[in-house]
Short mmCIF file of C-alpha atoms in Angstrom, two decimals:
data_model
loop_
_atom_site.label_atom_id
_atom_site.label_comp_id
_atom_site.label_asym_id
_atom_site.label_seq_id
_atom_site.Cartn_x
_atom_site.Cartn_y
_atom_site.Cartn_z
CA MET A 293 0.00 0.00 0.00
CA ARG A 294 1.35 3.43 -0.86
CA THR A 295 0.43 6.87 0.38
CA TRP A 296 1.60 10.14 -1.04
CA MET A 297 1.02 13.88 -1.21
CA LEU A 298 2.40 16.43 -3.65
CA PHE A 299 4.94 19.22 -3.49
CA THR A 300 3.45 22.69 -3.82
CA LEU A 301 6.24 25.23 -3.97
CA ALA A 302 6.36 29.00 -3.65
CA ILE A 303 9.33 31.21 -4.42
CA LEU A 304 10.85 30.91 -0.95
CA LEU A 305 8.83 28.29 0.87
CA LEU A 306 7.55 24.77 0.43
CA LEU A 307 3.84 25.14 1.03
CA GLY A 308 3.01 21.47 0.66
CA SER A 309 4.61 18.13 1.15
CA THR A 310 5.39 14.96 -0.71
CA ILE A 311 5.30 11.54 0.84
CA ARG A 312 4.98 8.42 -1.20
CA SER A 313 6.10 5.24 0.42
CA SER A 314 5.64 1.53 0.56
CA GLN A 315 6.99 -1.41 2.49
CA ALA A 316 7.05 -5.06 1.68
CA ALA A 317 7.83 -7.38 4.56
CA LEU A 318 8.92 -10.55 2.86
CA SER A 319 9.73 -13.85 4.47
CA TYR A 320 11.26 -16.61 2.44
CA TYR A 321 14.02 -19.16 2.56
CA SER A 322 16.20 -21.06 0.19
CA GLU A 323 14.52 -23.89 -1.69
CA ASN A 324 17.67 -25.90 -1.04
CA TYR A 325 16.73 -26.04 2.63
CA ALA A 326 13.00 -26.60 2.16
CA ALA A 327 13.22 -30.19 3.36
CA ARG A 328 14.71 -29.13 6.67
CA LEU A 329 12.43 -26.30 7.72
CA GLN A 330 8.80 -25.25 7.63
CA THR A 331 8.12 -21.86 6.05
CA SER A 332 6.22 -20.73 9.13
CA ASN A 333 9.44 -21.03 11.15
CA ILE A 334 11.09 -18.12 9.35
CA GLY A 335 9.74 -14.59 9.53
CA ALA A 336 10.89 -10.97 9.62
CA ALA A 337 8.94 -7.74 9.94
CA LEU A 338 10.10 -4.20 9.30
CA THR A 339 9.84 -1.80 12.24
CA GLU A 340 9.57 1.97 12.04
CA ASN A 341 10.36 4.16 15.03
CA GLY A 342 10.15 1.10 17.28
CA ASN A 343 6.81 -0.22 16.01
CA ASP A 344 5.81 -2.86 13.46
CA THR A 345 4.68 -1.22 10.25
CA ASP A 346 1.23 -1.74 8.75
CA GLY A 347 2.53 -1.84 5.19
CA ARG A 348 3.27 1.89 4.98
CA LEU A 349 6.26 4.05 5.77
CA LEU A 350 6.28 7.74 6.72
CA SER A 351 2.58 7.72 7.62
CA CYS A 352 3.32 9.50 10.92
CA MET A 353 6.12 11.69 9.63
CA LEU A 354 3.95 14.82 9.53
CA SER A 355 0.97 16.01 11.52
CA GLU A 356 -2.27 16.61 9.63
CA LYS A 357 -1.51 20.21 8.63
CA GLU A 358 2.28 20.13 8.83
CA LYS A 359 4.32 20.92 5.74
CA ILE A 360 7.58 19.16 4.98
CA CYS A 361 10.62 21.42 5.17
CA PRO A 362 13.68 20.71 3.00
CA GLY A 363 16.82 20.53 5.08
CA ARG A 364 15.00 19.42 8.23
CA ALA A 365 15.82 15.97 9.64
CA TYR A 366 12.69 13.94 10.45
CA GLU A 367 12.82 10.89 12.70
CA GLU A 368 12.90 7.70 10.63
CA ARG A 369 14.26 4.77 12.63
CA LEU A 370 14.04 1.55 10.63
CA GLY A 371 14.80 -1.91 11.97
CA VAL A 372 13.70 -5.55 11.76
CA ARG A 373 11.95 -7.88 14.21
CA ASN A 374 12.19 -11.68 14.07
CA THR A 375 8.57 -12.85 13.83
CA GLY A 376 9.46 -16.51 13.33
CA SER A 377 10.34 -19.28 15.75
CA ILE A 378 14.01 -19.87 14.87
CA ASP A 379 17.23 -17.84 14.85
CA VAL A 380 17.79 -15.98 11.58
CA TYR A 381 20.02 -13.60 9.69
CA VAL A 382 18.19 -10.64 8.15
CA ARG A 383 18.82 -8.13 5.42
CA VAL A 384 17.05 -4.95 4.31
CA ILE A 385 16.89 -3.52 0.80
CA LEU A 386 16.16 0.21 0.56
CA TYR A 387 14.93 2.04 -2.53
CA GLN A 388 14.62 5.80 -2.95
CA TYR A 389 13.64 7.71 -6.07
CA TRP A 390 11.41 10.44 -7.49
CA VAL A 391 8.11 10.14 -9.36
CA ASP A 392 5.92 12.50 -11.34
CA GLN A 393 2.26 13.20 -10.60
CA GLU A 394 1.22 10.06 -12.48
CA GLY A 395 3.54 7.90 -10.40
CA ASN A 396 6.12 7.39 -13.16
CA LYS A 397 9.72 7.16 -11.99
CA ARG A 398 11.91 10.16 -12.81
CA THR A 399 15.39 8.78 -13.36
CA ASP A 400 16.73 12.21 -14.36
CA ILE A 401 16.48 13.55 -10.81
CA PRO A 402 19.22 12.64 -8.31
CA SER A 403 17.90 10.17 -5.77
CA ASP A 404 20.55 11.28 -3.27
CA LEU A 405 18.45 14.38 -2.62
CA ILE A 406 16.42 11.94 -0.50
CA ARG A 407 18.74 11.44 2.47
CA LEU A 408 18.06 8.50 4.77
CA ASN A 409 20.82 8.65 7.36
CA LEU A 410 22.24 5.18 8.00
CA THR A 411 23.61 4.52 11.48
CA GLY A 412 26.08 1.75 10.69
CA GLY A 413 26.79 -0.18 13.88
CA LYS A 414 25.70 -3.80 13.47
CA TRP A 415 24.43 -3.08 9.95
CA ILE A 416 26.82 -3.46 7.01
CA GLU A 417 26.14 -2.27 3.47
CA ASP A 418 26.96 -4.43 0.47
CA PRO A 419 28.62 -2.01 -1.97
CA ALA A 420 28.60 -4.58 -4.78
CA ALA A 421 24.80 -4.84 -4.67
CA SER A 422 24.04 -1.18 -3.95
CA THR A 423 23.32 1.55 -6.52
CA GLU A 424 22.38 5.22 -6.33
CA GLU A 425 18.72 4.25 -5.87
CA ARG A 426 19.19 1.03 -3.90
CA LYS A 427 21.08 0.05 -0.77
CA VAL A 428 21.45 -3.52 0.49
CA LEU A 429 22.24 -3.98 4.17
CA TYR A 430 22.87 -7.04 6.33
CA TYR A 431 22.52 -7.34 10.09
CA THR A 432 25.71 -8.91 11.38
CA ASN A 433 24.26 -10.56 14.49
CA ILE A 434 21.99 -13.57 14.86
CA LEU A 435 18.43 -12.40 15.47
CA LYS A 436 16.53 -14.60 17.91
CA PRO A 437 12.72 -15.04 17.89
CA GLU A 438 10.92 -11.81 18.86
CA GLU A 439 14.19 -9.92 19.07
CA GLN A 440 14.57 -6.62 17.26
CA THR A 441 17.66 -5.31 15.52
CA SER A 442 19.31 -2.03 16.30
CA ASP A 443 18.10 0.82 14.09
CA LEU A 444 19.67 0.93 10.64
CA SER A 445 18.66 4.58 10.15
CA ASP A 446 17.71 7.49 12.37
CA THR A 447 16.56 10.40 10.21
CA LEU A 448 15.15 11.26 6.79
CA THR A 449 15.88 14.60 5.14
CA ILE A 450 14.92 16.09 1.80
CA ASP A 451 18.01 18.00 0.75
CA SER A 452 17.46 21.75 0.71
CA GLY A 453 19.10 21.70 -2.72
CA VAL A 454 15.67 20.98 -4.21
CA MET A 455 14.95 24.69 -3.79
CA ALA A 456 17.91 25.64 -5.98
CA HIS A 457 16.55 23.93 -9.10
CA VAL A 458 14.50 26.74 -10.67
CA THR A 459 13.66 28.11 -14.09
CA LYS A 460 13.24 31.88 -14.43
CA SER A 461 11.40 33.61 -17.24
CA THR A 462 10.07 37.08 -18.09
CA ARG A 463 7.14 38.33 -20.10
CA ILE A 464 5.54 41.67 -20.89
CA GLU A 465 2.00 42.04 -19.60
CA ASN A 466 0.03 45.31 -19.90
CA GLY A 467 3.27 47.19 -20.38
CA TYR A 468 4.90 45.71 -17.30
CA THR A 469 7.69 43.15 -17.13
CA VAL A 470 6.56 40.10 -15.18
CA PHE A 471 9.19 37.81 -13.67
CA THR A 472 8.26 34.18 -13.05
CA THR A 473 10.18 31.62 -11.02
CA THR A 474 9.20 27.99 -11.56
CA TYR A 475 10.53 25.25 -9.35
CA ASP A 476 11.75 22.31 -11.41
CA TYR A 477 10.64 19.79 -8.77
CA ASP A 478 7.15 21.27 -8.40
CA GLY A 479 4.54 18.48 -8.44
CA LEU A 480 7.02 15.65 -7.92
CA GLY A 481 6.85 12.99 -5.25
CA PHE A 482 9.63 11.14 -3.45
CA VAL A 483 9.52 7.44 -2.71
CA LEU A 484 11.13 5.50 0.11
CA GLU A 485 10.70 1.74 0.05
CA ALA A 486 12.10 -0.85 2.43
CA GLU A 487 12.05 -4.61 2.03
CA THR A 488 13.24 -7.18 4.57
CA ASP A 489 13.72 -10.94 4.55
CA ALA A 490 15.43 -13.64 6.59
CA VAL A 491 17.36 -16.90 6.28
CA GLN A 492 18.16 -19.61 8.81
CA THR A 493 21.40 -19.55 10.79
CA HIS A 494 21.92 -23.31 10.51
CA SER A 495 24.73 -23.79 7.97
CA GLY A 496 24.62 -20.01 7.83
CA GLU A 497 27.23 -19.38 5.16
CA ASP A 498 25.63 -21.86 2.77
CA ALA A 499 22.11 -20.66 3.59
CA VAL A 500 22.97 -17.03 2.88
CA GLN A 501 24.81 -17.91 -0.32
CA SER A 502 21.89 -20.01 -1.57
CA ALA A 503 19.12 -17.58 -0.63
CA TRP A 504 20.76 -14.23 -1.31
CA GLY A 505 23.55 -15.08 -3.71
CA VAL A 506 26.22 -13.46 -1.59
CA ALA A 507 29.31 -15.03 -0.04
CA VAL A 508 29.67 -14.34 3.67
CA SER A 509 31.80 -15.49 6.56
CA VAL A 510 30.37 -16.43 9.96
CA ASP A 511 32.68 -16.40 12.98
CA GLU A 512 32.50 -18.59 16.08
CA GLY A 513 30.10 -16.15 17.72
CA GLY A 514 27.71 -16.32 14.77
CA ARG A 515 28.56 -12.82 13.52
CA LEU A 516 28.20 -12.36 9.78
CA SER A 517 30.58 -10.45 7.54
CA LEU A 518 30.86 -10.04 3.78
CA SER A 519 33.59 -12.10 2.15
CA GLU A 520 36.19 -10.20 0.15
CA GLU A 521 35.55 -12.33 -2.91
CA LYS A 522 31.85 -12.73 -3.56
CA THR A 523 29.35 -12.93 -6.38
CA VAL A 524 25.86 -11.52 -6.33
CA THR A 525 23.70 -13.92 -8.33
CA GLU A 526 20.23 -12.97 -7.19
CA GLU A 527 18.46 -10.25 -9.13
CA LEU A 528 17.23 -7.70 -6.58
#
């Protein structure tokens, strides 16, 4: 489910807001291990600001009449909770991009103007699988049933640079010169999507490789790290 509002811009102020978001909480496991586990044993749910999401992100970001302000950092703490009955490793895939009023993606607009601040810590990013619009993160620790990860992000900011993208024009009207400033991002929406899934910790290195197509190392304490030589085979 996705919710969104539109930008309405004036010369100096953002008078409206844009929020368009979705979340897909996926739970699956490698078919190679299907004989060993029941699907109901593995589960992961995205959390937002400490609470399980209802399929939407950013729904509580603004009050009813509040306008979004470029440059302001809004609380956006994302994490994952183990909803299954066995220990798991989890990952999160983040997408951020712009859309026009019809919901069509605008690939000509820098997605890094949407700034989700990642906290690091026990979360590691896979640079080989990440792009400008997508980030792939793995939680390094084993997540036990009903446990919740540390937050992978803490704030969301729309870069104030959106206000600098303007087109200026002049025209003569009734003998007067009229100056018009049009904001290039007027009417656009921004999208933040987060997707999470989990795999078993039993034979963890093989399970992760089979399910996610990434080579990892697991130490004696069960902590996961990306291998230096790895191949991403799964299409994200």
